[in-house]
CSV table of C-alpha atoms in Angstrom, one decimal:
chain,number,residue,atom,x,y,z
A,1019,UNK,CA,103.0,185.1,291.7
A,1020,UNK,CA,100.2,184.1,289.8
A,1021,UNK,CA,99.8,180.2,289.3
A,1022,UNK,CA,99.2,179.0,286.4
A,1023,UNK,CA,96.6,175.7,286.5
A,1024,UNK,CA,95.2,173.5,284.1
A,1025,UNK,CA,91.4,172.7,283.6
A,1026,UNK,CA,90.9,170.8,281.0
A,1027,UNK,CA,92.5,168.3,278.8
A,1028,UNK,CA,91.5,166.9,275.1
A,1029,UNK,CA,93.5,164.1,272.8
A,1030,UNK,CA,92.5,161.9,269.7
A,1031,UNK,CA,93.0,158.6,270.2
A,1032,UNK,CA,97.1,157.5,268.9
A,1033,UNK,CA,96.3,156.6,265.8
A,1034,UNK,CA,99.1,153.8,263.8
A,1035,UNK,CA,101.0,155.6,261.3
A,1036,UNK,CA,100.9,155.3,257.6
A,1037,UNK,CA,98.2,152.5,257.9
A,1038,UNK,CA,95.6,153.5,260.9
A,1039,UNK,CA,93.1,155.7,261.4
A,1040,UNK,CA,94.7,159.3,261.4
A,1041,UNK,CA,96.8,158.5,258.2
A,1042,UNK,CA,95.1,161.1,255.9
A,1043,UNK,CA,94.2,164.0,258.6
A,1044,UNK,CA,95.8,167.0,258.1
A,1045,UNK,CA,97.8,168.9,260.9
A,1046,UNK,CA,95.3,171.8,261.2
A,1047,UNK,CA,92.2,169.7,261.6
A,1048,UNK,CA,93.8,167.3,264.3
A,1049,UNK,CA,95.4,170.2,266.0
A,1050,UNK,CA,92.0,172.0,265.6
A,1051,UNK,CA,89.6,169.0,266.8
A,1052,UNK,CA,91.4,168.9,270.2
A,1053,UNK,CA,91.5,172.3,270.7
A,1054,UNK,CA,88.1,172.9,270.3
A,1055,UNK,CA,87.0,170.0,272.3
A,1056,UNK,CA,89.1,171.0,275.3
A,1057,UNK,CA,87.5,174.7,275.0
A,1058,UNK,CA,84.3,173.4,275.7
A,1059,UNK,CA,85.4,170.6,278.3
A,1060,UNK,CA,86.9,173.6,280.2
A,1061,UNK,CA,83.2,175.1,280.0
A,1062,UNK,CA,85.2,178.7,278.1
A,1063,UNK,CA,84.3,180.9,275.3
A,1064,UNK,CA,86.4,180.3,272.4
A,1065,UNK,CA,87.4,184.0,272.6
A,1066,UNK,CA,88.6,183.9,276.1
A,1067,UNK,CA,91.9,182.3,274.9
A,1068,UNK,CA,94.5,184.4,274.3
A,1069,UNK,CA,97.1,182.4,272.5
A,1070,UNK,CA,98.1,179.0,271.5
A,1071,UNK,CA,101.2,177.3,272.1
A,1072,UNK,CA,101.7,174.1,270.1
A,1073,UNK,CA,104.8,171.3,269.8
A,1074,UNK,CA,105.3,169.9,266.5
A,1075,UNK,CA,108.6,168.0,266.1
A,1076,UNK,CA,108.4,167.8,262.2
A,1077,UNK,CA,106.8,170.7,260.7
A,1078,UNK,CA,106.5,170.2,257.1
A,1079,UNK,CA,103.4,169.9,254.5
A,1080,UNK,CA,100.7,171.1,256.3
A,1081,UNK,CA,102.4,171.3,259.8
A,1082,UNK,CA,104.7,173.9,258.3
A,1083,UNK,CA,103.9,177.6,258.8
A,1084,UNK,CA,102.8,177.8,262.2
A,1085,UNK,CA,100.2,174.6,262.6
A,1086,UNK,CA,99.4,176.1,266.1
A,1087,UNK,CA,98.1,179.2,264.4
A,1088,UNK,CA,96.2,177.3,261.6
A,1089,UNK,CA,95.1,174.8,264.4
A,1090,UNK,CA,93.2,177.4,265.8
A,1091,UNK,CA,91.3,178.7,263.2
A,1092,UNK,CA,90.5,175.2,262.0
A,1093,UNK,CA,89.1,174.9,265.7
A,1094,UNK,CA,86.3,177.8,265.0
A,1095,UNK,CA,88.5,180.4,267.6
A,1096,UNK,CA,88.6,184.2,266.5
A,1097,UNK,CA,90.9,185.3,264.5
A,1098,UNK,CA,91.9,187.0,268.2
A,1099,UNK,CA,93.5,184.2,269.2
A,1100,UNK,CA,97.2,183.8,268.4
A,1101,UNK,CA,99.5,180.6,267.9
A,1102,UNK,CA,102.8,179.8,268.0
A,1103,UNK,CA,104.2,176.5,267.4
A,1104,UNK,CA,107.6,175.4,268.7
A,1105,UNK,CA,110.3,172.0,268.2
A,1106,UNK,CA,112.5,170.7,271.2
A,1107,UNK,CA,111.6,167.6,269.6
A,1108,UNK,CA,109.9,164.6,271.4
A,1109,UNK,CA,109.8,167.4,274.0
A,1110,UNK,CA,107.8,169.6,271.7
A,1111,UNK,CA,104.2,169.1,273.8
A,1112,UNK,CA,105.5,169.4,276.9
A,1113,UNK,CA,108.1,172.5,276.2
A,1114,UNK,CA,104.4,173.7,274.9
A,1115,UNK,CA,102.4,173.6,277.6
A,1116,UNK,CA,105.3,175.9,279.7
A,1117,UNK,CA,105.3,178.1,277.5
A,1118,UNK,CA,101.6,178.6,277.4
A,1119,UNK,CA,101.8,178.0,281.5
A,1120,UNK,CA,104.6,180.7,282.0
A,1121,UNK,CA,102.7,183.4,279.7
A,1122,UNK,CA,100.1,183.3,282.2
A,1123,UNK,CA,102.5,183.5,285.3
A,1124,UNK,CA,104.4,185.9,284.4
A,1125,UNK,CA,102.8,188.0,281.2
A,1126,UNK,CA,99.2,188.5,282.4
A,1127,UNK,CA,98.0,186.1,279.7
A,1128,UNK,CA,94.8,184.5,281.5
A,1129,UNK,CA,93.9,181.6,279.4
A,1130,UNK,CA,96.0,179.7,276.2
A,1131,UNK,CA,96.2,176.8,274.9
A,1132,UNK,CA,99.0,174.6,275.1
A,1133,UNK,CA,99.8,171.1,273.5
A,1134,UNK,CA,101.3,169.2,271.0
A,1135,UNK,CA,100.8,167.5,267.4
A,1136,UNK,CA,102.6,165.3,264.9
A,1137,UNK,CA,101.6,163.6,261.2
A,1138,UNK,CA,104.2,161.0,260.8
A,1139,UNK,CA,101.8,159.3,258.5
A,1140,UNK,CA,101.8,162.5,255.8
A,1141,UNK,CA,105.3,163.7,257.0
A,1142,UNK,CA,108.1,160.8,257.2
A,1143,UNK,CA,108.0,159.6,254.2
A,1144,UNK,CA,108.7,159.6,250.3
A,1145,UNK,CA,107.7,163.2,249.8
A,1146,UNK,CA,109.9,164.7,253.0
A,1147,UNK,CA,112.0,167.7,251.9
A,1148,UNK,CA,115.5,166.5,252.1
A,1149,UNK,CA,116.9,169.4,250.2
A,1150,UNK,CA,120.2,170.6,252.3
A,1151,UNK,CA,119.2,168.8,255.8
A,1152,UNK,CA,122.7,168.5,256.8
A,1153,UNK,CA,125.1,171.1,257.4
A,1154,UNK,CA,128.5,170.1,256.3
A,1155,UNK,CA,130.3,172.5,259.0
A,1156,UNK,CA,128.6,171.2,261.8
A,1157,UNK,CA,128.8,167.6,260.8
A,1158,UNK,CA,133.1,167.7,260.8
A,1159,UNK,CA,132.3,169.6,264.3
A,1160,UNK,CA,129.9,167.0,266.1
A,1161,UNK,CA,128.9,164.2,263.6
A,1162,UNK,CA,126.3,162.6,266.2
A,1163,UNK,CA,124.5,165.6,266.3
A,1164,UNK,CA,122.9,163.9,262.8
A,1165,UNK,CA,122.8,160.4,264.3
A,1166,UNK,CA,119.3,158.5,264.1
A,1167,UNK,CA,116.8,157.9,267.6
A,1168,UNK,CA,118.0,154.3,266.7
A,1169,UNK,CA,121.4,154.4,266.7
A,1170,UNK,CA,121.5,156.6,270.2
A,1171,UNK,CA,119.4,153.7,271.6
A,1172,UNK,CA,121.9,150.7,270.5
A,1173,UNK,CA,125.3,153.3,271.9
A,1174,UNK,CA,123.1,153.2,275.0
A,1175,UNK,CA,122.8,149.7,275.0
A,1176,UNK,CA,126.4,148.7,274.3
A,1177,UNK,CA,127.7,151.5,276.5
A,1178,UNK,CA,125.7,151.0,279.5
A,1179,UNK,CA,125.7,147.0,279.1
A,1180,UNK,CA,121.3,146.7,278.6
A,1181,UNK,CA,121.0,143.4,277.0
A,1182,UNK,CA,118.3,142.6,275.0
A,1183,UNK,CA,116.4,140.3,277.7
A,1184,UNK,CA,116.1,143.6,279.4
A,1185,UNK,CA,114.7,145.2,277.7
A,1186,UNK,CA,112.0,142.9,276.2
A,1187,UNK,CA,111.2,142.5,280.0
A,1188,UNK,CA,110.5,146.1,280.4
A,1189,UNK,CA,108.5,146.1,277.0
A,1190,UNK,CA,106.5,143.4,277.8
A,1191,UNK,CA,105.8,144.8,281.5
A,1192,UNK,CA,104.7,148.3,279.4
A,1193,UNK,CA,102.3,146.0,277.1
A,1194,UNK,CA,100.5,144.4,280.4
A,1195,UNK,CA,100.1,147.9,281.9
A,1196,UNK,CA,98.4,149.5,279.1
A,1197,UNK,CA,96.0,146.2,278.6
A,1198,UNK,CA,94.8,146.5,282.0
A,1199,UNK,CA,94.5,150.5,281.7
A,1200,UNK,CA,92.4,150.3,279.1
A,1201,UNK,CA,90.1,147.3,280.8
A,1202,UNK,CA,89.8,149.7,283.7
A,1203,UNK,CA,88.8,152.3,281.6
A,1204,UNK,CA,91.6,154.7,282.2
A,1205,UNK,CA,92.5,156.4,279.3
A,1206,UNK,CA,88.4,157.2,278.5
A,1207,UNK,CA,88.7,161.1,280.1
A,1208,UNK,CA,91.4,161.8,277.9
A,1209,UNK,CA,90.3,160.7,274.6
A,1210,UNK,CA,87.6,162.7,272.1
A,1211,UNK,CA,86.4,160.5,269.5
A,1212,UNK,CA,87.5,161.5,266.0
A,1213,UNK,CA,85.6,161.5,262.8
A,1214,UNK,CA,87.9,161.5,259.8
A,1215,UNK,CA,88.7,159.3,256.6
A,1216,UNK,CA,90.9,156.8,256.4
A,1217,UNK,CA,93.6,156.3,253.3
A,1218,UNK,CA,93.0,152.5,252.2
A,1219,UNK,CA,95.5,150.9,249.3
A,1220,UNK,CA,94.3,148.2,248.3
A,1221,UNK,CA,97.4,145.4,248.0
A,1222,UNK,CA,97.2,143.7,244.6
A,1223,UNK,CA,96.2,147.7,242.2
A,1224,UNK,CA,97.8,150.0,244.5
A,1225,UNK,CA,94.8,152.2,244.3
A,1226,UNK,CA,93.9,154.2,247.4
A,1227,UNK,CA,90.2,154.8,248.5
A,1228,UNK,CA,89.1,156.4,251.9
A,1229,UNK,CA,86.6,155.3,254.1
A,1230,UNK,CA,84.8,157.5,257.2
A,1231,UNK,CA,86.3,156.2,260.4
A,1232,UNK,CA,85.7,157.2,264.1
A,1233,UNK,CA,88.7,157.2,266.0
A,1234,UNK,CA,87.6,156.0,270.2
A,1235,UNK,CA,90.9,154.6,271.0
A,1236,UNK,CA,94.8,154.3,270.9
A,1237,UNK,CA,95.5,152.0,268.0
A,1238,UNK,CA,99.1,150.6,269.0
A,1239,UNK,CA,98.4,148.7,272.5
A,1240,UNK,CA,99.3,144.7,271.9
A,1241,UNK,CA,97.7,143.3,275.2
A,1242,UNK,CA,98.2,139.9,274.1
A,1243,UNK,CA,102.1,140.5,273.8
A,1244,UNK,CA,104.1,137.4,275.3
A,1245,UNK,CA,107.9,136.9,276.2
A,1246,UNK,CA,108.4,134.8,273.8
A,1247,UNK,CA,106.6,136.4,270.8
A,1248,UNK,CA,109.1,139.7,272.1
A,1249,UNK,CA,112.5,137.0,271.8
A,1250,UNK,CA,111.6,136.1,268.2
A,1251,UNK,CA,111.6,139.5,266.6
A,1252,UNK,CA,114.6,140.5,265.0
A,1253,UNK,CA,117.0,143.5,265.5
A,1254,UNK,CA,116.8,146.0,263.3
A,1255,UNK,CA,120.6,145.3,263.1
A,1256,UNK,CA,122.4,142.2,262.9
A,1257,UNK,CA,123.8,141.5,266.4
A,1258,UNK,CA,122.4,144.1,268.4
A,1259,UNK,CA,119.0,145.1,270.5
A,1260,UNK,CA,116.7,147.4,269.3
A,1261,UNK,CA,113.6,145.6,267.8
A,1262,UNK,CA,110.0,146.3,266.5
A,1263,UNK,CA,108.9,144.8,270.3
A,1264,UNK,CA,110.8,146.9,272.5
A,1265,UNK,CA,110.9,150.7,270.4
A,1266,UNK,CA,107.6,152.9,270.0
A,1267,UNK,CA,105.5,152.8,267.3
A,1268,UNK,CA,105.0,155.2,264.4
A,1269,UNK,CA,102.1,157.2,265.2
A,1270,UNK,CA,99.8,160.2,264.3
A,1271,UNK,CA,97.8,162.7,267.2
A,1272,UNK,CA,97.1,165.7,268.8
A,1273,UNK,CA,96.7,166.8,272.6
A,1274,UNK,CA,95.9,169.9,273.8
A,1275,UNK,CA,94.7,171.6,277.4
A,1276,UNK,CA,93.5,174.5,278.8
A,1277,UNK,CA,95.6,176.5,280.7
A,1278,UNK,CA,94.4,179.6,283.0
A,1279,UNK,CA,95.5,181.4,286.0
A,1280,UNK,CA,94.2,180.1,289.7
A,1281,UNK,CA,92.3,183.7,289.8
A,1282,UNK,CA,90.1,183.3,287.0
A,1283,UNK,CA,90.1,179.7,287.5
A,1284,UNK,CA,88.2,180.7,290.9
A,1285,UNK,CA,86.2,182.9,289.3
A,1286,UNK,CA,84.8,180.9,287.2
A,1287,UNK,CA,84.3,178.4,289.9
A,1288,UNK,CA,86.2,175.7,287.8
A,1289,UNK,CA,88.0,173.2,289.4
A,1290,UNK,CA,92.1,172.6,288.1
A,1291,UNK,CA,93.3,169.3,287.5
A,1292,UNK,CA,96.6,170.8,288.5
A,1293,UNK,CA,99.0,173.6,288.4
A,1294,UNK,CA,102.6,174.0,286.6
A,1295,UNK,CA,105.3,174.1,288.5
A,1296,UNK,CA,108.3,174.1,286.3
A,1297,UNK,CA,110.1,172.6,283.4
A,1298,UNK,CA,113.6,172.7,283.0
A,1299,UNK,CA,115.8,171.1,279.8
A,1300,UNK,CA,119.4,169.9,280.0
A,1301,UNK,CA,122.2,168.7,277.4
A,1302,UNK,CA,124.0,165.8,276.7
A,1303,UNK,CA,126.4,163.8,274.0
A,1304,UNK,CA,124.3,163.8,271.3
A,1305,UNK,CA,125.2,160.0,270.6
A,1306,UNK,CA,123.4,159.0,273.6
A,1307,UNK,CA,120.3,161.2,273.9
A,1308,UNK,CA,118.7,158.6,275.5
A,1309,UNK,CA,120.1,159.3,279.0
A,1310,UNK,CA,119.1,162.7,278.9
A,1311,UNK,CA,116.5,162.6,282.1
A,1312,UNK,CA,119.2,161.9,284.3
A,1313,UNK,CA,120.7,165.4,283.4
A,1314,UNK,CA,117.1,167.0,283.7
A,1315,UNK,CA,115.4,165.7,286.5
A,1316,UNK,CA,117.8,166.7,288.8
A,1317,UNK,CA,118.2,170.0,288.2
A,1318,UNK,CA,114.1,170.0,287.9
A,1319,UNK,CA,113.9,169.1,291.7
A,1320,UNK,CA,116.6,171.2,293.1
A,1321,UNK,CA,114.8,173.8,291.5
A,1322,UNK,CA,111.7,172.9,294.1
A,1323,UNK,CA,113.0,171.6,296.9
A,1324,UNK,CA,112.5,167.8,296.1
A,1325,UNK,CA,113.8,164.7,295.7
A,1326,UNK,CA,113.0,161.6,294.0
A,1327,UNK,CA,111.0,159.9,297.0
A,1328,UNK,CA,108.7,162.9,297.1
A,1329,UNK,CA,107.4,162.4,293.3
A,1330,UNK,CA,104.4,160.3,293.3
A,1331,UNK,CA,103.6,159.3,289.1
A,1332,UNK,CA,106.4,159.5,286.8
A,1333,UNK,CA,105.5,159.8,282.9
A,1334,UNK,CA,109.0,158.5,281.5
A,1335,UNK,CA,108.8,158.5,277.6
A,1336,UNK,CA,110.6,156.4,276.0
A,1337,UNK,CA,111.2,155.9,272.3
A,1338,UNK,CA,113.1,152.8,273.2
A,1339,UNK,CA,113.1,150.6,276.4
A,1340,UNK,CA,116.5,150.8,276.8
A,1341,UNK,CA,116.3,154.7,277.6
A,1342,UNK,CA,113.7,154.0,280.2
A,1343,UNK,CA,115.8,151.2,281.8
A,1344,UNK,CA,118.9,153.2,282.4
A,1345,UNK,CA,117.5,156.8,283.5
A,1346,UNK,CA,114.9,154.8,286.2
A,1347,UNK,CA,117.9,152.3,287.5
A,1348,UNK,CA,120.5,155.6,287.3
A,1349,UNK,CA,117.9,157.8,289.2
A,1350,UNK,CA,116.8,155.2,291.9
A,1351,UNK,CA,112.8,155.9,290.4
A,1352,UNK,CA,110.2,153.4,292.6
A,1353,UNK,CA,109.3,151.0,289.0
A,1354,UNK,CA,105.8,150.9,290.6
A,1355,UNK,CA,105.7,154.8,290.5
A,1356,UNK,CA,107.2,155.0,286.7
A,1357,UNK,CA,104.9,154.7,283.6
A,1358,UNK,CA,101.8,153.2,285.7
A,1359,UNK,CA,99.9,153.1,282.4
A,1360,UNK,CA,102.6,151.8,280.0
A,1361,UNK,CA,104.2,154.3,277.9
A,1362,UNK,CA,105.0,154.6,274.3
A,1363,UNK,CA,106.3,151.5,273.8
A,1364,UNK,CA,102.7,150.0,273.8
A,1365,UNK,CA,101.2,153.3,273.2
A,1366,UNK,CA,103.1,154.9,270.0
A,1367,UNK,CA,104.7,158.1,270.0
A,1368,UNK,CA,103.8,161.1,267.6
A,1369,UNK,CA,106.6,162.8,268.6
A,1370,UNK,CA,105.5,166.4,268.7
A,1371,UNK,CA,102.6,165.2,271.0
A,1372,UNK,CA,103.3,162.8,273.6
A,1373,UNK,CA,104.7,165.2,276.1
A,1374,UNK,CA,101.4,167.2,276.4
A,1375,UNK,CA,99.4,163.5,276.1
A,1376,UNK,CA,101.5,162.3,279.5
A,1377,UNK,CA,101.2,166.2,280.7
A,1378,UNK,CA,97.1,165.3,281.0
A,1379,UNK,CA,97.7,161.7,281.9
A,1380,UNK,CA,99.7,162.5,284.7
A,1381,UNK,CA,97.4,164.8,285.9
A,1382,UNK,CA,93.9,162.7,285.7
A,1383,UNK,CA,95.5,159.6,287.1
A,1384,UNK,CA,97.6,161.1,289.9
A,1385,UNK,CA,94.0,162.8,290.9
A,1386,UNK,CA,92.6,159.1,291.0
A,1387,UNK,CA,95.5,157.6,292.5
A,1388,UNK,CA,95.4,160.5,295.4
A,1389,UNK,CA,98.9,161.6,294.2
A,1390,UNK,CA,100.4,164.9,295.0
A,1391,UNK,CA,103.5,165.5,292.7
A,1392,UNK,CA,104.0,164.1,289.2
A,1393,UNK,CA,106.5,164.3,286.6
A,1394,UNK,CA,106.8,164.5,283.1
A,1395,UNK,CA,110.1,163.9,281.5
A,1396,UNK,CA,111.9,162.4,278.0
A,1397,UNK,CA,114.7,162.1,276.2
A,1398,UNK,CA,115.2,164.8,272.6
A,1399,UNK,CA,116.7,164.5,269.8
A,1400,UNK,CA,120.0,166.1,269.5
A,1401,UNK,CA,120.9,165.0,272.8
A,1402,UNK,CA,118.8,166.8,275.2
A,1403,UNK,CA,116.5,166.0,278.4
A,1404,UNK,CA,113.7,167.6,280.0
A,1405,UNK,CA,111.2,167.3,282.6
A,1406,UNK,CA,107.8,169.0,284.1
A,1407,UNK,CA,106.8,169.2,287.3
A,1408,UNK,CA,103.1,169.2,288.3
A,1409,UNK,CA,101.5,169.5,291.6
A,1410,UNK,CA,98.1,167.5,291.6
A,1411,UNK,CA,95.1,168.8,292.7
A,1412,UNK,CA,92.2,166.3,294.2
C-alpha cells in the first residue's frame, strides 16, 4: 500500500479571540494564508494539489459553504483544486488530515491538503444563528447530547473525584512548558507570520477602528502564571472547578500541511516529516465527553500492534485540565511523554484547528527529540474520542 507522508506544515500564530490579533480575519483568508504558505514550504506547484480537506467545528458566516473550498481559492490554487470541509468537532483538523492522508492511500490522490480552521472571534457570538439548534425529539431521547464543553468538564470532575488543586497543578505545569518552548524557540517552524487588521473598540464611544497587525506568535501563553494567582480565580460556578486558569482560551487560527504519497515524495527528492498511520474515533456518554481518549486510544494501538510504552510524544488536547488528568492517570501515559510543549490550556484552542496544529507539532518536535511514534488524540463534543497515529521520520 501506498503510504501516505507529510512534508510540510504551515499555522498562524493562535491568535486571542474577540480581542487579539485574528479577531476580524475572515475564514477564507486564514484558511487560504496557510495553505499557500505550506505549498511553497513543501517546494510544490499550487496545481499539483488535488484536493483539500479542511476541519471547521463551527461553520457559519464565512466558514459556512465549504471554507476549505473558498480557502483554496483565497490561497491563489486553480480552480482544479477541490475542497471539502468536514466537523467531528475539536477533532475537526485532525479527522482532516486522514481524510486527506487516506485519499492518497487508497484513491490514487498524490498530493492534498489537509488541516483545520476556526473564527470564534466572528462566529460565537451575538450574531450566531440560533434559529432551531435543538431538536426537541432527540433532547427527550439523550438530553446531554445538548450539554455545554463546561458542564461535561465539572460531571468529570465530580464523577471521577479531580479536585480543583489538581487541576490548577496540571495548568500551571502546561503554562511552564509552553514559556520554556517558546524561549527555546520551538514553536518558530510552525508559525507563518500573518499580516491582517485588527478590530479595536475603543472603551468609553464603542467605536471600532482597525489597525495593520503582524501576527509572529501564539497570543494566549501566560509564562508568568503562579500557583497562587491560579487558587484566586473563581469557578465559573459557585462551588465547583472549572475556572478561567485551568480551561483553554477562546481563540482564532488556521493549520494546514501537505500531504503526498512516499513515491512522489521520492521523486521529488523531498524529505517527510512523517507518515500517517491511522486515526480511529470512538463514543461515549455524551455528559462526560471528556474521557473520550480512553475509549480511542486503545482501539488506535490494537489497530497497530502497540501499546502505550511504545508511543514516544503524546499531543493530549484538552479543553479543560481535568480531561487531561483523568485519560493520562486512566491510560498509565509517561506525564514526561504527554503535552511536552503545554497544550491548549496555555495555548488556546480554535476548535476546528488544533488537531491539525498538534498533527505538525508532533511531528517537528518528535524529529528533534529523536522520537519514533507520536500520537495525536482529544476529546469531541457530543461525547466522542479520537486519536492519530504518526510514525516519525528523522
Amino acid at each position: 500500500m501506498v503510504d501516505a507522508v507529510i512534508v510540510s506544515t504551515a499555522r498562524t500564530g493562535i491568535g486571542k479571540a474577540y480581542r487579539g490579533a485574528l479577531n476580524n480575519t475572515e475564514g477564507p483568508t486564514m484558511a487560504g494564508h496557510v495553505m499557500a504558505e505550506a505549498v511553497k514550504r513543501a517546494g510544490i506547484e499550487p496545481g499539483e494539489v488535488e484536493d483539500v480537506v479542511m476541519g471547521c467545528a463551527m461553520q457559519q458566516g464565512t466558514m459556512v459553504m465549504n471554507v476549505a473550498r473558498k480557502g483554496a481559492i483565497r490561497a491563489g490554487l486553480p480552480v482544479t483544486v477541490a475542497g471539502t470541509t468536514i466537523d467531528r468537532q475539536c477533532a475537526s483538523g485532525l479527522q482532516a488530515i486522514a481524510v486527506a492522508a487516506r485519499s492518497v492511500m487508497l484513491d490514487g490522490v498524490e498530493i492534498a491538503i489537509g488541516g483545520g480552521i476556526e473564527s470564534i472571534s466572528l462566529v460565537q457570538n451575538d450574531h450566531m444563528n440560533r434559529f432551531h439548534t435543538v431538536d426537541d425529539e432527540l433532547m427527550a431521547m439523550k438530553p446531554d447530547i445538548y450539554m455545554s464543553m463546561l458542564e461535561t468538564a465539572e460531571v468529570v470532575a465530580a464523577r471521577y473525584n479531580i479536585p480543583r488543586d489538581k487541576q490548577d497543578e496540571y495548568s500551571l505545569e502546561c503554562q511552564r512548558r509552553t514559556g520554556a518552548a517558546i524561549q527555546g524557540g520551538r514553536f518558530n517552524d510552525e508559525i507563518v507570520p500573518f499580516k491582517t487588521k485588527m478590530a479595536v473598540m475603543d472603551k468609553e464611544t464603542k467605536q471600532v477602528s482597525f489597525k495593520d497587525i503582524t501576527l509572529t506568535k501564539d497570543e494566549g501563553p501566560r509564562p508568568d502564571t503562579t500557583a497562587e494567582g491560579l487558587a484566586s480565580i473563581k469557578p465559573v460556578f459557585e462551588g465547583k472547578t472549572i475556572s478561567a486558569g485551568n480551561a483553554s482560551q477562546l481563540s482564532d487560527g488556521a493549520s494546514a500541511c501537505i500531504i503526498m504519497s512516499d513515491k512522489i515524495a521520492a521523486k521529488k527528492g523531498l524529505k517527510p516529516l512523517g507518515i500517517f498511520r491511522g486515526f480511529v474515533a470512538a463514543g461515549v456518554e455524551p455528559d462526560e465527553m471528556g474521557v473520550g481518549p480512553v475509549a480511542a486510544i486503545p482501539r488506535l494501538l490494537k489497530r497497530h500492534g502497540l501499546k502505550i510504552d511504545d508511543i514516544d510524544l503524546w499531543e493530549l488536547n484538552e479543553a479543560y485540565a481535568v480531561q487531561v488528568i483523568y485519560c493520562r492517570d486512566k491510560l498509565g501515559i509517561d506525564p514526561e511523554k504527554l503535552n511536552v510543549n503545554g497544550g491548549s490550556i496555555s495555548m488556546g484552542h480554535p476548535y476546528g484547528m488544533t488537531g491539525a496544529r498538534l498533527a505538525g507539532h508532533v511531528l517537528i518536535e518528535g524529529r528533534r527529540r529523536k522520537a519514533k511514534y507520536g500520537v495525536v488524540t482529544m476529546c469531541i463534543g457530543g461525547g466522542m474520542g479520537a486519536a492519530g497515529l504518526f510514525e516519525i521520520l528523522q
